[in-house]
Amino acid sequence: MPYFPTRRAILFGIPVLVLATGVAAGFFSRSVPSDLDLAMSKATASGLYLAALAPVTEPVTVGPMHSWTVSLTDAAGAPIEAASISVDGGMPQHGHGLPTAPAVTRSIGKGQFLIEGMKFNMSGWWVIDLSIDSAAGADTVTFNLML
Ligand SMILES: [Cu+2]
């Protein structure tokens, strides 16, 4: 028997479709905030740490793999020597994550840690999220980057 959508299905389907389209459009066309914080050094979300992110080699370009350092101190400015740091990120406007799985590979002393395996495969607005855990507690920080 062929399927004919009932009036009820159509009445239900249209708002769902409109809603889904609206959500998708809102998600993918989200514009870059005019007040986007491009600071590479900032306090973490709950204020437990001060984190500074820096590329090992500049300029940072689209394409190649590169390394970064993150410098970590507690809120009073004392270097954090041992921490577990995970790296995530992506492009908020495109709804995708990082093309690679960068990771902190080692501590390089004085509260500095090496992040290897970072790559950006498109130009535009990227976010880099760090989740930090140490004896001082767990906290997160998000850096914005325009490429
Ligand atoms: Cu993208």
CSV table of C-alpha atoms in Angstrom, one decimal, residues 17 23 54 79 98 132:
chain,number,residue,atom,x,y,z
A,17,LEU,CA,11.7,20.7,9.3
A,23,VAL,CA,19.0,25.1,14.2
A,54,ALA,CA,52.2,29.8,22.4
A,79,PRO,CA,54.5,27.3,38.1
A,98,LEU,CA,40.3,19.3,15.3
A,132,ILE,CA,43.7,20.9,33.2
